[in-house]
mmCIF file with all atom_site columns, C-alpha atoms in Angstrom:
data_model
loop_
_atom_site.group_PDB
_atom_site.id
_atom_site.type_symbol
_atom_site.label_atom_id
_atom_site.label_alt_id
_atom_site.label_comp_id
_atom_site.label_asym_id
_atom_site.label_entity_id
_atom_site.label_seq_id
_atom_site.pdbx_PDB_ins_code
_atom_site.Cartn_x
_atom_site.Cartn_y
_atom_site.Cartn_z
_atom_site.occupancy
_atom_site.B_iso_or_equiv
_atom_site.pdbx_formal_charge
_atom_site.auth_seq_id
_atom_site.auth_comp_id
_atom_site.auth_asym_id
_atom_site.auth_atom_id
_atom_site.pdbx_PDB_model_num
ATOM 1   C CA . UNK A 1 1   ? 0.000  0.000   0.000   1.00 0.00 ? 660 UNK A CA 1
ATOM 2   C CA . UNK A 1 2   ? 1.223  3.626   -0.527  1.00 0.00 ? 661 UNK A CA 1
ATOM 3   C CA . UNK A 1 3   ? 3.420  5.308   2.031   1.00 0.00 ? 662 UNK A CA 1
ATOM 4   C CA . UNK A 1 4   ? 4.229  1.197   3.863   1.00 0.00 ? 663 UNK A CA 1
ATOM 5   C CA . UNK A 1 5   ? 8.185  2.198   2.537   1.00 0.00 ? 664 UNK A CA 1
ATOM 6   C CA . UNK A 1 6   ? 8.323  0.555   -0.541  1.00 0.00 ? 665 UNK A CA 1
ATOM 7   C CA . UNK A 1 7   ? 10.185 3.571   -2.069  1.00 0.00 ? 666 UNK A CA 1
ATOM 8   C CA . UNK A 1 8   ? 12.782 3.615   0.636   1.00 0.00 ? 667 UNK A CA 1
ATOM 9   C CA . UNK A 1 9   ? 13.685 0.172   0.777   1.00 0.00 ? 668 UNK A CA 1
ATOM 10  C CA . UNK A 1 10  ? 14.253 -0.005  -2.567  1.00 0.00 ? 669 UNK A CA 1
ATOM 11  C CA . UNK A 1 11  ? 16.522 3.038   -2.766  1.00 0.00 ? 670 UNK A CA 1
ATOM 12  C CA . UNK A 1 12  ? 18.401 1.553   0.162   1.00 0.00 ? 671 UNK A CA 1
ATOM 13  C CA . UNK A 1 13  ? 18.923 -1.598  -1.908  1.00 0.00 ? 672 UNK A CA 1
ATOM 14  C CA . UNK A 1 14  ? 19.879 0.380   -5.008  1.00 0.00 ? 673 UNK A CA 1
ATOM 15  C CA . UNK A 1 15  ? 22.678 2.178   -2.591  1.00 0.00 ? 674 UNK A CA 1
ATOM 16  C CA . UNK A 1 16  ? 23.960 -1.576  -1.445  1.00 0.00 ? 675 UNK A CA 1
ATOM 17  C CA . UNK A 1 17  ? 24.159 -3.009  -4.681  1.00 0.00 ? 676 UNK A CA 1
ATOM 18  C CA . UNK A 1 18  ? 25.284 -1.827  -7.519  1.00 0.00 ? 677 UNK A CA 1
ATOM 19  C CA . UNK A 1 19  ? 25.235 -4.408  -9.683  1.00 0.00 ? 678 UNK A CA 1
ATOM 20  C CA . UNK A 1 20  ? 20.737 -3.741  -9.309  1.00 0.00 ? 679 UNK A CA 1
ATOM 21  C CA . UNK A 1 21  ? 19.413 -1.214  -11.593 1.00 0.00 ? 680 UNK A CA 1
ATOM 22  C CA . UNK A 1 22  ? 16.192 0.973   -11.011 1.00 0.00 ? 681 UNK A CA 1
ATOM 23  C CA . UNK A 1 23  ? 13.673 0.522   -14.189 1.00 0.00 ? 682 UNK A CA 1
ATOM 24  C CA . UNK A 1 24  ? 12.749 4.453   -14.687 1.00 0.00 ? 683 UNK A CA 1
ATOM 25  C CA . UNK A 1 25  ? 9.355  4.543   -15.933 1.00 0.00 ? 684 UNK A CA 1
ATOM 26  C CA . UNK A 1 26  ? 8.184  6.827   -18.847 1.00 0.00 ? 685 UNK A CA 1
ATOM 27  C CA . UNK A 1 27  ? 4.926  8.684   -17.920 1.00 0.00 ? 686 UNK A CA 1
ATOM 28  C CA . UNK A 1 28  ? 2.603  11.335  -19.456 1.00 0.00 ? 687 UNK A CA 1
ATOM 29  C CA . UNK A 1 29  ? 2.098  13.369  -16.262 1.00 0.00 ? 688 UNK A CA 1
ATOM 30  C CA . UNK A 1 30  ? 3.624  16.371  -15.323 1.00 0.00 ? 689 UNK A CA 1
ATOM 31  C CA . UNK A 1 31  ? 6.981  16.689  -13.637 1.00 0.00 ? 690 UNK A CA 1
ATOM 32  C CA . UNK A 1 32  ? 6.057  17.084  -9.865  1.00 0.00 ? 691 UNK A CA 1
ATOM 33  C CA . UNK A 1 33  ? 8.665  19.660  -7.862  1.00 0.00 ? 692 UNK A CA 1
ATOM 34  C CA . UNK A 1 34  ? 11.643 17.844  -7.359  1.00 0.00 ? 693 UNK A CA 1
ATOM 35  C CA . UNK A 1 35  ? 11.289 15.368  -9.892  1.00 0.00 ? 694 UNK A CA 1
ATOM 36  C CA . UNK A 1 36  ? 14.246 15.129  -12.500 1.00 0.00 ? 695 UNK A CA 1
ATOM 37  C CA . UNK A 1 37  ? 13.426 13.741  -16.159 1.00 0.00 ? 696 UNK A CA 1
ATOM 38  C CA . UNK A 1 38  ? 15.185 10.123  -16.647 1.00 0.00 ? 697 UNK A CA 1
ATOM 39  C CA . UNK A 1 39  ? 15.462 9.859   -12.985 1.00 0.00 ? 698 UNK A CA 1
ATOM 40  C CA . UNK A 1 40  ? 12.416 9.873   -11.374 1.00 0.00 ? 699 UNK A CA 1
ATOM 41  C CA . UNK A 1 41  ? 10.314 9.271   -14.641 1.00 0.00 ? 700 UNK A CA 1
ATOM 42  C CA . UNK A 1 42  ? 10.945 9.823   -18.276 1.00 0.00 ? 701 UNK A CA 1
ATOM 43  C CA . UNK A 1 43  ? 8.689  12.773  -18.692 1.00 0.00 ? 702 UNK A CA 1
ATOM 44  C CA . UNK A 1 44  ? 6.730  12.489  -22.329 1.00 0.00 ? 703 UNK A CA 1
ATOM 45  C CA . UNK A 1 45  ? 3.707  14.070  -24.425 1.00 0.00 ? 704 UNK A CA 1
ATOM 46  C CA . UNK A 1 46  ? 0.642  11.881  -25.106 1.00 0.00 ? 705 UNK A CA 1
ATOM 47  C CA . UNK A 1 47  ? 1.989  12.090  -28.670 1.00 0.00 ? 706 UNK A CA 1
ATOM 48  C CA . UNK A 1 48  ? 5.194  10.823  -27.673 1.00 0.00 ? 707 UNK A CA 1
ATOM 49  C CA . UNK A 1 49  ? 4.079  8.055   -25.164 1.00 0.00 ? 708 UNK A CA 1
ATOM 50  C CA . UNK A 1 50  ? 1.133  6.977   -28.119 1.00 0.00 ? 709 UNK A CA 1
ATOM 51  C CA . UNK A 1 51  ? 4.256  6.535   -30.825 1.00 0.00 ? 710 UNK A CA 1
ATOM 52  C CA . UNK A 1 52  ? 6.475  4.387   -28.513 1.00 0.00 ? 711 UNK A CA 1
ATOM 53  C CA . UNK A 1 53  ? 3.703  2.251   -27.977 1.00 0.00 ? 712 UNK A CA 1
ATOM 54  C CA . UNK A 1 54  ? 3.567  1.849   -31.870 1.00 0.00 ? 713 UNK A CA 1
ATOM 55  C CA . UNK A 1 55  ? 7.267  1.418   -32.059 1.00 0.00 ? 714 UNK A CA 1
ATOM 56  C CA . UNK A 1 56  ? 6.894  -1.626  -29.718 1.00 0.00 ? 715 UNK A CA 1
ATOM 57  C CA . UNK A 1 57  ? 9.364  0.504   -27.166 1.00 0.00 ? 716 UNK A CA 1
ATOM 58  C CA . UNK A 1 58  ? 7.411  -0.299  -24.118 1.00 0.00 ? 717 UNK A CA 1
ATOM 59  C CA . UNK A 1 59  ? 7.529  -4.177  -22.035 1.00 0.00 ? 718 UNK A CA 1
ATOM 60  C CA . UNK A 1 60  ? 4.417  -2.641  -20.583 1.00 0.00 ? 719 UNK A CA 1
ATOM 61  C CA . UNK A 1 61  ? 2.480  -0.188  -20.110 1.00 0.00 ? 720 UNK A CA 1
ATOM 62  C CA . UNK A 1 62  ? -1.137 1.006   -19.102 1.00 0.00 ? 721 UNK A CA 1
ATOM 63  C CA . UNK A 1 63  ? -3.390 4.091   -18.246 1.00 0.00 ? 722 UNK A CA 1
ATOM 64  C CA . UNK A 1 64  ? -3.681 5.177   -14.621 1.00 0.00 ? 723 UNK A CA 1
ATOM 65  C CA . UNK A 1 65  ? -6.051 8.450   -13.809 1.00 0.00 ? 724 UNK A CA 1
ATOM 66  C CA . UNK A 1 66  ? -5.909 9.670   -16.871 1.00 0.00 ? 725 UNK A CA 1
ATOM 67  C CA . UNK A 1 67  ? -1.903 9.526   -17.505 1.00 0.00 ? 726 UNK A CA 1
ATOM 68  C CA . UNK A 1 68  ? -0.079 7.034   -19.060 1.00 0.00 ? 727 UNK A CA 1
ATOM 69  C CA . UNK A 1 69  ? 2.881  5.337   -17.850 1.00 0.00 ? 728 UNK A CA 1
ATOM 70  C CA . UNK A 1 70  ? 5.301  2.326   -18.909 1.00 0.00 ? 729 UNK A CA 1
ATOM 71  C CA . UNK A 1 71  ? 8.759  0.527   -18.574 1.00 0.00 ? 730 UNK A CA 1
ATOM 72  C CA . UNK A 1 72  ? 10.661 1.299   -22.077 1.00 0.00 ? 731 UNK A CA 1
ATOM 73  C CA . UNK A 1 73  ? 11.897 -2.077  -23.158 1.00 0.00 ? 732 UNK A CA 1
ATOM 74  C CA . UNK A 1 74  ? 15.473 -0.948  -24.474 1.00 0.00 ? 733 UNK A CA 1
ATOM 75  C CA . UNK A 1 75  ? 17.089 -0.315  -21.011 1.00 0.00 ? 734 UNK A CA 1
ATOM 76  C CA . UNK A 1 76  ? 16.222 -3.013  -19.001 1.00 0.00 ? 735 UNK A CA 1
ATOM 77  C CA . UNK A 1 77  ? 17.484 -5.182  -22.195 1.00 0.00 ? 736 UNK A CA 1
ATOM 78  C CA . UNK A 1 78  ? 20.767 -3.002  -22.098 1.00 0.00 ? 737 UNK A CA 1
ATOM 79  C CA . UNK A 1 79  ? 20.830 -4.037  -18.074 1.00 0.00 ? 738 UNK A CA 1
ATOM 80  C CA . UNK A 1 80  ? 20.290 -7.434  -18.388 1.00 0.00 ? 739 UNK A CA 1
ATOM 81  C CA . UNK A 1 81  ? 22.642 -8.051  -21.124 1.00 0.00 ? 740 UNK A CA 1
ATOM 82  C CA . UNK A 1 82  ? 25.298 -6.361  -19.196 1.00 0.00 ? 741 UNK A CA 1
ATOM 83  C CA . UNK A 1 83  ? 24.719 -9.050  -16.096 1.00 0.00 ? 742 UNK A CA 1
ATOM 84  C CA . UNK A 1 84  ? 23.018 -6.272  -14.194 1.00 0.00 ? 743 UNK A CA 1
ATOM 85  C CA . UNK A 1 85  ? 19.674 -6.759  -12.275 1.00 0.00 ? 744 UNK A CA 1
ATOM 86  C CA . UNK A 1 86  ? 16.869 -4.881  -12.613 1.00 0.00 ? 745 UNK A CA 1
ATOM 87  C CA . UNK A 1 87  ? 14.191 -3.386  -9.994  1.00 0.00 ? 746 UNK A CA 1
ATOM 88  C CA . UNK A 1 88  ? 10.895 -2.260  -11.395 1.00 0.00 ? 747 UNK A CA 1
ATOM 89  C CA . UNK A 1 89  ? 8.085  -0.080  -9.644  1.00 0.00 ? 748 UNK A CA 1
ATOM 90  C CA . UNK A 1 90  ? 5.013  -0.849  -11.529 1.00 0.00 ? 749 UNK A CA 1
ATOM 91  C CA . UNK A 1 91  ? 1.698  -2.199  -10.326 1.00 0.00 ? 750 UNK A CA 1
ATOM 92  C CA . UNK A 1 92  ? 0.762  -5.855  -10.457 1.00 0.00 ? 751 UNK A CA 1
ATOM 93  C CA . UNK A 1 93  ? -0.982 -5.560  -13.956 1.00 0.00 ? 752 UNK A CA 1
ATOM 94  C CA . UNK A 1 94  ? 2.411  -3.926  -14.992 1.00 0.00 ? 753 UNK A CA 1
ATOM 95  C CA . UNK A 1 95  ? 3.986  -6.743  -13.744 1.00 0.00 ? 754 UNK A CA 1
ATOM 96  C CA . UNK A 1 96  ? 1.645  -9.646  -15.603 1.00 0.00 ? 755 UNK A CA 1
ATOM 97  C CA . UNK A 1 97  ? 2.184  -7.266  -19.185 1.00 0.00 ? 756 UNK A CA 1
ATOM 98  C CA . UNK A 1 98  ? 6.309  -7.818  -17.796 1.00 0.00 ? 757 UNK A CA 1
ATOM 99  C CA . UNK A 1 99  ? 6.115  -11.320 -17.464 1.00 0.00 ? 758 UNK A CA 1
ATOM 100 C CA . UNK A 1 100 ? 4.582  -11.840 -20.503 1.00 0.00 ? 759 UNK A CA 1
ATOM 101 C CA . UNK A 1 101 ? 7.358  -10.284 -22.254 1.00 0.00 ? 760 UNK A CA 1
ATOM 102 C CA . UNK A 1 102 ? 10.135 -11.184 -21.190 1.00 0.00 ? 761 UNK A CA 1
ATOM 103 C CA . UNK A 1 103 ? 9.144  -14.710 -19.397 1.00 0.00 ? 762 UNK A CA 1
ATOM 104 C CA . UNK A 1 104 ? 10.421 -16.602 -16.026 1.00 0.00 ? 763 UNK A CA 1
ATOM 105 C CA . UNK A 1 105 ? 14.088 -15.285 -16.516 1.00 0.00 ? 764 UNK A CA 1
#
């Protein structure tokens, strides 16, 4: 549930291992204060988001309140090739679309 510390135990993992890497999500909201683009999220038009989804850029990726959001695929490839791991914050129908994709491994 949200504020239970899921965001702060997985920055403290990120800080003990380096060899993890944090999935940064693409999104069509706006940039909250504090937020930096390709850290927090990768900050995108509708237009934008709508063409990556034609591309076939995203492993997932879904509507939520009106604002779109999803994990481009060509990272976490980029991460996993390179031995790293990789740490996603997504929801649980997120994580089915993820599955489905890239499969038990």
């Amino acid at each position: 549930p949200s504020g239970a510390g899921k965001t702060t135990l997985s920055r403290q993992l990120l800080d003990n291992d380096k060899q993890i890497q944090l999935s940064v999500s693409a999104t069509t909201r706006a940039r909250r204060p504090g937020e930096k683009d390709g850290v927090d999220y990768r900050f995108v038009d509708t237009a934008t988001f709508s063409g990556m989804i034609q591309r076939g850029e995203f492993l997932e990726h879904a509507r939520v309140f009106d604002h779109y959001y999803g994990t481009p695929r060509m990272p976490v490839e980029a991460a996993l090739k390179g031995g790293r791991d990789v740490l996603f914050d997504i929801d649980w129908q997120g994580t089915q679309q993820l599955h489905a994709a890239m499969g038990e491994d």
